[in-house]
Coordinates of N, CA and C in Angstrom, one line a residue:
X1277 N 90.9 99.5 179.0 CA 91.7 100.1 180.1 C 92.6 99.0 180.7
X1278 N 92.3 97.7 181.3 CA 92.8 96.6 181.5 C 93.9 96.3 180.8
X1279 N 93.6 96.2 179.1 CA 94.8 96.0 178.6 C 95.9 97.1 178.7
X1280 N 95.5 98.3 178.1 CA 96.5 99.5 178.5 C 97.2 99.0 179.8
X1281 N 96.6 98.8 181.2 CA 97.3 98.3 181.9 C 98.5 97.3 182.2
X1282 N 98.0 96.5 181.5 CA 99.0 95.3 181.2 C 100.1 95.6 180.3
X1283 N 100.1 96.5 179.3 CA 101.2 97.2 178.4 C 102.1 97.8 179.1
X1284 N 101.1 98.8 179.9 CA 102.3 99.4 180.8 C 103.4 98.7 181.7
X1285 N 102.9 98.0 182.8 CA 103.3 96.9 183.3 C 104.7 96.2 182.3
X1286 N 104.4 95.7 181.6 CA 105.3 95.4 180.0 C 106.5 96.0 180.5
X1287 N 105.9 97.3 179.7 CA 106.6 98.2 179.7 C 107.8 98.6 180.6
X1288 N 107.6 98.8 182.0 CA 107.7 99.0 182.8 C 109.1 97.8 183.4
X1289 N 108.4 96.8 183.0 CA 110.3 95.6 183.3 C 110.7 95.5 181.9
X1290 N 110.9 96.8 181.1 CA 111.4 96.5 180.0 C 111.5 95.7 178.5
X1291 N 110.1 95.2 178.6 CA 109.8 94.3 177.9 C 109.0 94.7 177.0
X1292 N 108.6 94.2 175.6 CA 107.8 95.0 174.6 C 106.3 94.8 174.7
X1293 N 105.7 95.9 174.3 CA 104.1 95.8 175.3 C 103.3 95.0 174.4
X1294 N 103.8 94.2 173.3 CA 102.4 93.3 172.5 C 102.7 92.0 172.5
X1295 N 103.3 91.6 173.4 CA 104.0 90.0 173.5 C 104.3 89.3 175.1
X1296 N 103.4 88.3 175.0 CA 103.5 87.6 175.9 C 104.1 86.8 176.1
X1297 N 105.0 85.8 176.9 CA 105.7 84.7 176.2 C 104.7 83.4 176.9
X1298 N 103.8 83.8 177.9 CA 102.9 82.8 178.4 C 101.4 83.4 179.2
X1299 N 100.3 82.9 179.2 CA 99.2 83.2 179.8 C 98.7 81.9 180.6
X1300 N 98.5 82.6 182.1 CA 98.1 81.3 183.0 C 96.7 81.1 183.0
X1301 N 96.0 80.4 182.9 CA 94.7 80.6 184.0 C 94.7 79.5 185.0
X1302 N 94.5 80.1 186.3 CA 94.6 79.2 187.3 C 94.1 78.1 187.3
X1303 N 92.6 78.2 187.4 CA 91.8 77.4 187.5 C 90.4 78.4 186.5
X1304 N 89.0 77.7 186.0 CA 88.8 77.7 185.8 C 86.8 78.2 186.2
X1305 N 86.8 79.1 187.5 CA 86.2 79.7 188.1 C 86.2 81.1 187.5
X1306 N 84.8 81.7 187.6 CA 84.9 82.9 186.6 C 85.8 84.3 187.3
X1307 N 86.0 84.2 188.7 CA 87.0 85.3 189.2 C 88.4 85.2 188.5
X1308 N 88.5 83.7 187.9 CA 90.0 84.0 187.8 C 90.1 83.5 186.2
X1309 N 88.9 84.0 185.4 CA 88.9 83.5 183.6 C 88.3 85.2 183.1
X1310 N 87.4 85.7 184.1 CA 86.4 86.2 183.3 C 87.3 87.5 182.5
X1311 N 86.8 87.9 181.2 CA 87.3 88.7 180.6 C 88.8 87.9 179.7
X1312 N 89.1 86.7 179.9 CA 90.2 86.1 179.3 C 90.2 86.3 178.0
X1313 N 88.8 85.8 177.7 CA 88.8 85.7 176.2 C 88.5 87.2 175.5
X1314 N 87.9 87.6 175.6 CA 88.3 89.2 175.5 C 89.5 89.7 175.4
X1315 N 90.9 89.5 176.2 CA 92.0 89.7 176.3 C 92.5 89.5 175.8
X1316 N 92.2 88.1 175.1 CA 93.3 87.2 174.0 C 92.1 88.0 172.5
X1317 N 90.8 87.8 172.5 CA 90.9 87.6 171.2 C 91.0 89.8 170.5
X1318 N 91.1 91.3 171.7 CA 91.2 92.3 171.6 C 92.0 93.2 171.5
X1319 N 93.3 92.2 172.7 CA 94.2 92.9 173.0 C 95.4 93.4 172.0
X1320 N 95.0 92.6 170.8 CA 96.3 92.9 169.6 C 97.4 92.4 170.4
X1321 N 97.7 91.8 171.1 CA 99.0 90.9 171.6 C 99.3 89.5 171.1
X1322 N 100.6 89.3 171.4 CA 101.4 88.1 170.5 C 101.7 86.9 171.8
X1323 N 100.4 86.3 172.0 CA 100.9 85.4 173.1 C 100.9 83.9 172.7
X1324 N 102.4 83.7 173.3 CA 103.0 82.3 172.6 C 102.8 80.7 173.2
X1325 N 102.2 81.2 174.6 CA 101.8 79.8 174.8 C 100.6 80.0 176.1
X1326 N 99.4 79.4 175.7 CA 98.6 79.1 176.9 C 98.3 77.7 178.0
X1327 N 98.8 78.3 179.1 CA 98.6 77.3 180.2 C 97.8 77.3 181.0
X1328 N 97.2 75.9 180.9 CA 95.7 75.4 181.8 C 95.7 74.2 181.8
X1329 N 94.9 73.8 182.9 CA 94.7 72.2 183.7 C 93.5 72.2 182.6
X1330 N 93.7 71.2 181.6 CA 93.0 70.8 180.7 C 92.5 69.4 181.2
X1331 N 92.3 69.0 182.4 CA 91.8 67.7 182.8 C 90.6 68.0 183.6
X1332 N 89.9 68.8 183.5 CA 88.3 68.8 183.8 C 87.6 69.8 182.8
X1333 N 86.7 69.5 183.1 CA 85.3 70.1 182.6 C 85.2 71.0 183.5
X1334 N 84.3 72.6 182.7 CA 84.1 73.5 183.7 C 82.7 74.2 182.3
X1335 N 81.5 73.6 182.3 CA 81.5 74.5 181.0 C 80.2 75.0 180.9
X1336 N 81.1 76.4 181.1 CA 80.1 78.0 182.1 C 80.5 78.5 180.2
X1337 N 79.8 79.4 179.9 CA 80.3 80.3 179.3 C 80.9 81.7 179.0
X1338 N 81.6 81.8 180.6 CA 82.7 82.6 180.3 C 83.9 81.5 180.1
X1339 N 83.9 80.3 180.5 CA 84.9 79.2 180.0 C 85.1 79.1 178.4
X1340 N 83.5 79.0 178.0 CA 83.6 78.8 176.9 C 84.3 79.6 175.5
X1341 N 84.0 80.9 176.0 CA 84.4 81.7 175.5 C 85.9 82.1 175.7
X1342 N 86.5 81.9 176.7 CA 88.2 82.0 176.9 C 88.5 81.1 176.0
X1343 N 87.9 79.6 176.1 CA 89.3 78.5 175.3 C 88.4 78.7 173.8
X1344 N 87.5 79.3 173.2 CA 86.9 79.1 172.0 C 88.4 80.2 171.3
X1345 N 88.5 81.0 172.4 CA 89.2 82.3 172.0 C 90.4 82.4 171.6
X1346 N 91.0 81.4 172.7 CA 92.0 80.6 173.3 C 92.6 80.0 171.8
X1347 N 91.4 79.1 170.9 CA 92.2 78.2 170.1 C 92.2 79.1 168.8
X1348 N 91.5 80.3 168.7 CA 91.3 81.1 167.4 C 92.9 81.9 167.3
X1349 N 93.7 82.2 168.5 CA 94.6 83.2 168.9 C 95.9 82.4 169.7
X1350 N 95.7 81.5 170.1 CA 97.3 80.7 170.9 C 97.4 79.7 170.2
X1351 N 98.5 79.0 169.9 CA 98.9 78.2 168.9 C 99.2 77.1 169.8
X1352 N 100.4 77.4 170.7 CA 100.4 76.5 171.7 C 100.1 76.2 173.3
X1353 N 99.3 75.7 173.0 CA 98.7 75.1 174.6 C 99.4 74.2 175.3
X1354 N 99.7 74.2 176.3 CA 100.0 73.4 177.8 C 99.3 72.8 178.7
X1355 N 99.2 72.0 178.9 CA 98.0 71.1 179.5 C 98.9 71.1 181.0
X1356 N 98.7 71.9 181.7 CA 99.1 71.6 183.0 C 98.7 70.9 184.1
X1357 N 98.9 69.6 183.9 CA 98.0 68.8 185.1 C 99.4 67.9 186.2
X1358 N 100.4 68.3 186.2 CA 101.5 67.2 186.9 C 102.8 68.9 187.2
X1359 N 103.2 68.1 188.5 CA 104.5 69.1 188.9 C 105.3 69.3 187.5
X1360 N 106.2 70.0 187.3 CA 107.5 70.1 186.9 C 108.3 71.8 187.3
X1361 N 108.6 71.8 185.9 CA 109.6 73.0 185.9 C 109.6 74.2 184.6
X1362 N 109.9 75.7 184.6 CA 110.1 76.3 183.3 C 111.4 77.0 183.2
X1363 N 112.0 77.3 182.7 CA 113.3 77.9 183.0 C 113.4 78.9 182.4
X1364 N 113.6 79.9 182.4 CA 113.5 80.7 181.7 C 114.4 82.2 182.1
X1365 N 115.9 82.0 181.7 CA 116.9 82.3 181.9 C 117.4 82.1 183.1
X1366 N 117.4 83.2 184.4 CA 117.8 82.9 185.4 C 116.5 82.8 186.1
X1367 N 115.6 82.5 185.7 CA 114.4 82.9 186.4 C 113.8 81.3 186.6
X1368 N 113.2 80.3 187.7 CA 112.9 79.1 187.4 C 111.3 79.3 188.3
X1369 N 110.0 78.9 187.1 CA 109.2 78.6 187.7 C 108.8 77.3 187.7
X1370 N 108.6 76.8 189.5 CA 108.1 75.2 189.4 C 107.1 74.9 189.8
X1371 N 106.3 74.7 189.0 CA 104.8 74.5 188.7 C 104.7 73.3 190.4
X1372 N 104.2 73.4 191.3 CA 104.2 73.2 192.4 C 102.3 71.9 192.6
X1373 N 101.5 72.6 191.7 CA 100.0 72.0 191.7 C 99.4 72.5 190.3
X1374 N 98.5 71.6 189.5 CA 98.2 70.5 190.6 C 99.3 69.2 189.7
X1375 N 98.5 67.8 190.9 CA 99.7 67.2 190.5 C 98.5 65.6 189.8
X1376 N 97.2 65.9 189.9 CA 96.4 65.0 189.8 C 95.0 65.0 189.0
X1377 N 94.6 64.7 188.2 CA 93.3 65.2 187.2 C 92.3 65.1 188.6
X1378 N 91.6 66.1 188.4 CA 90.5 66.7 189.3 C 89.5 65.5 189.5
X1379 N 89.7 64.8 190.8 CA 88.0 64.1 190.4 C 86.9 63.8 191.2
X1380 N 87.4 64.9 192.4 CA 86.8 65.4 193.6 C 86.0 66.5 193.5
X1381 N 85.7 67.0 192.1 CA 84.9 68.4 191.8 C 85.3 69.5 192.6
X1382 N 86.5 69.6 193.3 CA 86.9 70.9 194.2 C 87.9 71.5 193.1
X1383 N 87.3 72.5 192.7 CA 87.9 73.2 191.1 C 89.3 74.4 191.8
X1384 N 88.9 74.7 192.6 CA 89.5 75.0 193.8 C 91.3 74.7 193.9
X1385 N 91.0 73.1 194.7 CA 92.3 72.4 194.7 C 93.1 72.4 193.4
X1386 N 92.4 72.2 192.2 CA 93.2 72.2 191.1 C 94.2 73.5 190.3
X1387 N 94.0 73.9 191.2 CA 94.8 75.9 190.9 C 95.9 75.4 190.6
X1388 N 96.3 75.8 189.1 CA 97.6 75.9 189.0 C 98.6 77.2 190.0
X1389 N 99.4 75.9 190.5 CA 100.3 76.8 192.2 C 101.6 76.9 191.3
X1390 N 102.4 77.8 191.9 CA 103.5 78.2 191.5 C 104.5 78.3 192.8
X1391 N 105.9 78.0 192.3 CA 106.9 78.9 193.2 C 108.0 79.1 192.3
X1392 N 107.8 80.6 191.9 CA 108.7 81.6 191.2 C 110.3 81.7 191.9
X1393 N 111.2 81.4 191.5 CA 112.5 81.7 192.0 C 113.5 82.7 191.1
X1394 N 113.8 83.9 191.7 CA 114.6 84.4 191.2 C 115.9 84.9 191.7
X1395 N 117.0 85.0 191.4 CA 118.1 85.4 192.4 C 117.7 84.9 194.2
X1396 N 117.9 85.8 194.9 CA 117.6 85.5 196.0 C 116.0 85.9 196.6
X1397 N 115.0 85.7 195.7 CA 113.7 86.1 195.9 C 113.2 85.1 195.4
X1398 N 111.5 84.5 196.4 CA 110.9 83.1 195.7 C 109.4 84.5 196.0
X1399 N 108.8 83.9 195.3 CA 107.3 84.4 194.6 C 106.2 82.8 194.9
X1400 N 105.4 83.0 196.0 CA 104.4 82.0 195.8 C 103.0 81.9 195.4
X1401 N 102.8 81.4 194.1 CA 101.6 82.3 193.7 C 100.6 80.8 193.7
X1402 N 99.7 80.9 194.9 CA 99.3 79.7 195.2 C 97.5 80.0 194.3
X1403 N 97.1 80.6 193.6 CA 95.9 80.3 193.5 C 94.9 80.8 194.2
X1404 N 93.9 79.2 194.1 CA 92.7 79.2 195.1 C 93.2 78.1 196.3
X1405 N 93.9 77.5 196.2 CA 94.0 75.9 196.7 C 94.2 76.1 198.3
X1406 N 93.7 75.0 198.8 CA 93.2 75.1 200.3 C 94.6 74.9 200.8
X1407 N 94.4 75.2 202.5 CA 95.7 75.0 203.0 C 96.1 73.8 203.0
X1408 N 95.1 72.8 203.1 CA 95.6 71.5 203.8 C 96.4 71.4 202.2
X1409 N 96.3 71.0 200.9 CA 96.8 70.9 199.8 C 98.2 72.0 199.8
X1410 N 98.2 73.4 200.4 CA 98.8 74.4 199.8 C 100.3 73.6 201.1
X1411 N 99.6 73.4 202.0 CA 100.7 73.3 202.9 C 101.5 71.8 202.3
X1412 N 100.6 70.3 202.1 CA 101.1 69.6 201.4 C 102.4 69.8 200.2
X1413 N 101.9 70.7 199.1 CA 102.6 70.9 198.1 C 104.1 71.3 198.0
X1414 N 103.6 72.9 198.9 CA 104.8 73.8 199.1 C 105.7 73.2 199.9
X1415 N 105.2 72.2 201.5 CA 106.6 71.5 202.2 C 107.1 70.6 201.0
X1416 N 107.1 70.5 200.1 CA 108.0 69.7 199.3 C 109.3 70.0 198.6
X1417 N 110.3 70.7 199.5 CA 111.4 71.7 198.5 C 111.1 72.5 198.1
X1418 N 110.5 73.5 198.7 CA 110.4 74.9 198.6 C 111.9 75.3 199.0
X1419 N 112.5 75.1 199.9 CA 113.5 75.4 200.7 C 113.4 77.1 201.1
X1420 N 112.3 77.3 201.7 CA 111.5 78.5 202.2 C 112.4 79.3 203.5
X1421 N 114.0 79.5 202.8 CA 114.5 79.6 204.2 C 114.5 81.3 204.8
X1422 N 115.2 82.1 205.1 CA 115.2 83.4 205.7 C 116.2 83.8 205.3
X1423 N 117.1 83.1 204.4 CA 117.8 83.8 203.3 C 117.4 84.3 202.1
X1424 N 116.5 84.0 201.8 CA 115.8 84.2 200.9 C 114.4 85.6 200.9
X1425 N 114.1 86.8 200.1 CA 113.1 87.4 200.1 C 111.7 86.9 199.6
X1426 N 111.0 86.5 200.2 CA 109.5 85.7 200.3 C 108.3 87.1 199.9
X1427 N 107.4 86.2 199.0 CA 106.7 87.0 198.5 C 105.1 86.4 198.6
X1428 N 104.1 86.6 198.8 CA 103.1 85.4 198.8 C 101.8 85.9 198.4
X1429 N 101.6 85.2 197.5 CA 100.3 85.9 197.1 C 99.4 85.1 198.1
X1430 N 98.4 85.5 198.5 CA 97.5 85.0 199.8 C 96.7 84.1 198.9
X1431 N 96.3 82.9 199.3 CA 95.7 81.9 198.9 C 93.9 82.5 198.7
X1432 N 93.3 82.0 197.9 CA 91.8 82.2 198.0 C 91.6 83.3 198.3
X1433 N 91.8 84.8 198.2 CA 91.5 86.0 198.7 C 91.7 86.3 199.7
X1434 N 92.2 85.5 200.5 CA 92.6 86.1 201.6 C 91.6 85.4 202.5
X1435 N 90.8 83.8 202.5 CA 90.0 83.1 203.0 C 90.9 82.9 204.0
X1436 N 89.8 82.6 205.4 CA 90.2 81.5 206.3 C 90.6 80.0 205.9
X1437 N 90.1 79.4 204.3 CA 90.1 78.3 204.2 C 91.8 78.0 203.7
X1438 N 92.6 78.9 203.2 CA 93.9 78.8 202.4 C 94.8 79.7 203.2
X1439 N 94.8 80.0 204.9 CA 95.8 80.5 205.0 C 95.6 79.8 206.7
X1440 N 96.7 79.6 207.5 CA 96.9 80.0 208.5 C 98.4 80.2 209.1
X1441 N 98.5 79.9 210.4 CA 99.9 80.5 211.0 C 100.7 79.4 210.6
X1442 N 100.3 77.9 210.1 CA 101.4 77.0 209.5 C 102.1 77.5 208.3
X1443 N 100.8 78.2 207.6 CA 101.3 78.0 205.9 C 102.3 79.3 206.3
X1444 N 102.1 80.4 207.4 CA 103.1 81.6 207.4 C 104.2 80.8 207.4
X1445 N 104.0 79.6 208.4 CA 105.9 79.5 209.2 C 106.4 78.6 207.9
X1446 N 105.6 78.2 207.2 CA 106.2 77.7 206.2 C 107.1 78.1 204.9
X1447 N 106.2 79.7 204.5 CA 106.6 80.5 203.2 C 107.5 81.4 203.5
X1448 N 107.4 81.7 205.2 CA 108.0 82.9 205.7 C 108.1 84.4 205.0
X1449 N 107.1 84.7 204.7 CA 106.9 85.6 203.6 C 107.5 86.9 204.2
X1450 N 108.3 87.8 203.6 CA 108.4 89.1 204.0 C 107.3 90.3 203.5
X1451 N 106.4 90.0 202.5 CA 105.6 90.4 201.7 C 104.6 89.6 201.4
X1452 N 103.0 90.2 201.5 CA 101.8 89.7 201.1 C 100.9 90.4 200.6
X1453 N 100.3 89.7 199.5 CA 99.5 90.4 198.5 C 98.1 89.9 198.4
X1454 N 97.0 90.8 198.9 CA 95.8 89.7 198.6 C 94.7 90.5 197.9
X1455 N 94.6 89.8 196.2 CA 93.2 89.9 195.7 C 92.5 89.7 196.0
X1456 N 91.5 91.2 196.4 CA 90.1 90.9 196.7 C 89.1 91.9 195.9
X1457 N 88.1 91.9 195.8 CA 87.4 93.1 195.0 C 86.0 93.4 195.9
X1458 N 85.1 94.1 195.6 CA 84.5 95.1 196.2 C 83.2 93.8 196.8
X1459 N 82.8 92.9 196.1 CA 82.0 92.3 196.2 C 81.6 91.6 197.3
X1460 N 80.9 91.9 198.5 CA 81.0 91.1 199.7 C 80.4 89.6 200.3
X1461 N 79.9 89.0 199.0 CA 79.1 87.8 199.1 C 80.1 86.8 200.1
X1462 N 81.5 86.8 199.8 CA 81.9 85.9 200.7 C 82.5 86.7 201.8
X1463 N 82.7 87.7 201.7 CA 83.6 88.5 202.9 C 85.2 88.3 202.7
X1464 N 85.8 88.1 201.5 CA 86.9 88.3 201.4 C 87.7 89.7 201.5
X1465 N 88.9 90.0 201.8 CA 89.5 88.8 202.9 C 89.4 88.4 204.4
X1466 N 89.0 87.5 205.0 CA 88.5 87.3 206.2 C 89.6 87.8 207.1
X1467 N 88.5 88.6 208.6 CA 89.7 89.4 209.3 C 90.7 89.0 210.2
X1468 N 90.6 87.2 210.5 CA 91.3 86.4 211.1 C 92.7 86.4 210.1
X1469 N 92.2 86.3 209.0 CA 93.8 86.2 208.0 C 94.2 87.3 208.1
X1470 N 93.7 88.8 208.0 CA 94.4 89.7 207.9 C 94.7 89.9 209.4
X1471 N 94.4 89.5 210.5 CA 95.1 89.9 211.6 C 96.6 88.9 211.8
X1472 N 96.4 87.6 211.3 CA 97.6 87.1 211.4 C 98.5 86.9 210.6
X1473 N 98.3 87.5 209.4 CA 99.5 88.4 208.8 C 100.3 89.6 209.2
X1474 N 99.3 90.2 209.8 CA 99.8 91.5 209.8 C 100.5 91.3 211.6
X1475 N 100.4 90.6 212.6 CA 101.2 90.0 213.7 C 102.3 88.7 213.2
X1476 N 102.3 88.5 211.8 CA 103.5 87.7 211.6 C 104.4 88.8 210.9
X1477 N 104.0 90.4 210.7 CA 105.0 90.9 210.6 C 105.4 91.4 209.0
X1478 N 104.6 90.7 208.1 CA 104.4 91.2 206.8 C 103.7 92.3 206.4
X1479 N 104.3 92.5 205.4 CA 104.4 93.9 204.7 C 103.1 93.7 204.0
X1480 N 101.7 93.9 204.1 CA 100.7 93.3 203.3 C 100.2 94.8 202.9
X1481 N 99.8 94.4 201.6 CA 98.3 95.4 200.5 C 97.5 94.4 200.3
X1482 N 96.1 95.0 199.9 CA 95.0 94.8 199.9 C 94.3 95.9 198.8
X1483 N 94.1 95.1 197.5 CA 93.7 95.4 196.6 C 92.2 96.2 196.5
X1484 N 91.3 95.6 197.4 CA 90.2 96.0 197.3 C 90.5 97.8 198.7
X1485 N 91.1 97.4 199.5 CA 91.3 98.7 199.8 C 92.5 99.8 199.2
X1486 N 93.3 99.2 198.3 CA 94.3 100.5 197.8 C 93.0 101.1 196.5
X1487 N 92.5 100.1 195.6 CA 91.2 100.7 194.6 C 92.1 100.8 193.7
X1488 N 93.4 100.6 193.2 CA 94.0 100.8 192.3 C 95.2 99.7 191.4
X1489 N 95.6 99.8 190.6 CA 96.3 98.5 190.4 C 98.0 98.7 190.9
X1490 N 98.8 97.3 191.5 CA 99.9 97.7 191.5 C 100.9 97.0 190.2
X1491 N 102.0 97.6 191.0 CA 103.4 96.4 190.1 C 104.5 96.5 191.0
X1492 N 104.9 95.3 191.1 CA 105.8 94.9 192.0 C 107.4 94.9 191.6
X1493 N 107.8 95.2 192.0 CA 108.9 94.9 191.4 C 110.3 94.4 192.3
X1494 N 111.2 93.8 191.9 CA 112.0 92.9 192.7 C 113.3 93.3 192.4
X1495 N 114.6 94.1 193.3 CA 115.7 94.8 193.0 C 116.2 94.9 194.0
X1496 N 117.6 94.9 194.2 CA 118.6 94.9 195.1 C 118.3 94.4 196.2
X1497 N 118.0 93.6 196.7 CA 117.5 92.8 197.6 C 116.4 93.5 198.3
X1498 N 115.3 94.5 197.8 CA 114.1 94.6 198.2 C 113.1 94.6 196.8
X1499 N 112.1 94.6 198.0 CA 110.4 94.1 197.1 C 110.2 95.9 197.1
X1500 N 109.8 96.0 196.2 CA 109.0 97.8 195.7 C 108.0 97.5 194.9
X1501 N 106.9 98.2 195.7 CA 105.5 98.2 194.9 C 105.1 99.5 194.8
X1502 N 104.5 99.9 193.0 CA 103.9 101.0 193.1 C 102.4 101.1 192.2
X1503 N 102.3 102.1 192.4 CA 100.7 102.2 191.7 C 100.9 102.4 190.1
X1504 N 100.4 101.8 189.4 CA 99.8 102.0 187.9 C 99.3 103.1 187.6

């Protein structure tokens, strides 16, 4: 079902549904792997390059099974452990974190962070990585200004530990997105973040209460999200 999902999606920005030109995995925690390898080795799709912080050890075996999967089905791998850049037409994503091989065991910090730029819209897709690191990163030429349409995926689910009213004034987000799922062991998303999103004025969903998947999409100078 997942995959069908993701075809559509494809689909949907006009793109052909068995080809990927890249696969991320953040980091290496099973919220954000589980089912990878299943995806690469089921989905009958043509993906051309996989990217991961290949500078730690993580070795669970839903890991093991992603990168076993990983090397039977991707040809080329990217070891993302240092800033740079991807370009990819008018579209520039600049790999933002991490910038250091992990040696603090916080698997966490090492989230591959993003800031997506397109036309006049930036996309910040921070991960898990804590504020004190997320705010680090992003004040570094983001140029996060209010000319620009801001999009932010909420750090860590939507934790108290990856968000507060700094990192808002900093992303200035017009839109906020936060993965969370049914599971309440940690209480994601905590209701201090969602109150101070929603008094800074952003346009927020919340995955665990819409129950359904979206897709976002980015056109004429607004954000449109709809249901799958």
């Amino acid at each position: 079902e997942f995959v069908e999902k993701v075809k559509n999606i494809l689909i949907r920005h006009d793109l052909k549904r068995d080809y990927l030109k890249g696969l991320i995995i953040t980091h290496k925690h099973a919220d954000h792997c589980r089912g990878g390898g299943y995806f690469i080795n089921n989905s009958k799709m043509n993906i051309e390059n996989f990217l991961i912080n290949g500078d730690y050890v993580h070795n669970t075996p839903i890991v093991r099974d992603l990168l076993n999967n990983g090397r039977k089905n991707i040809s080329n791998w990217v070891n993302v452990n240092l800033p740079g850049k991807i370009f990819e037409g008018s579209t520039i994503i600049n790999i933002v974190n991490p910038d250091t091989n992990t040696k603090n065991n916080n698997i966490n910090n090492s989230s591959i962070s993003l800031s997506i730029e397109f036309k006049n819209y930036k996309l910040f897709m921070t991960g898990d990585i804590g504020r004190t690191v997320l705010l680090n990163k992003y004040s570094r030429g983001c140029n996060c200004n209010k000319e620009t349409k801001n999009f932010f995926k909420v750090s860590h689910h939507g934790s108290y530990s990856g968000t507060d009213r700094t990192v808002l004034n900093l992303l200035n987000p017009e839109t906020a997105f936060i993965s969370a799922g049914n599971n309440r062991r940690y209480g994601h998303p905590h209701h201090e973040v969602l109150d101070m999103i929603i008094k800074f004025g952003c346009n927020l969903k919340i995955s665990k209460r819409i129950g359904k998947d979206l897709c976002y999409c980015f056109k004429g100078g607004k954000i449109y999200c709809s249901i799958i």
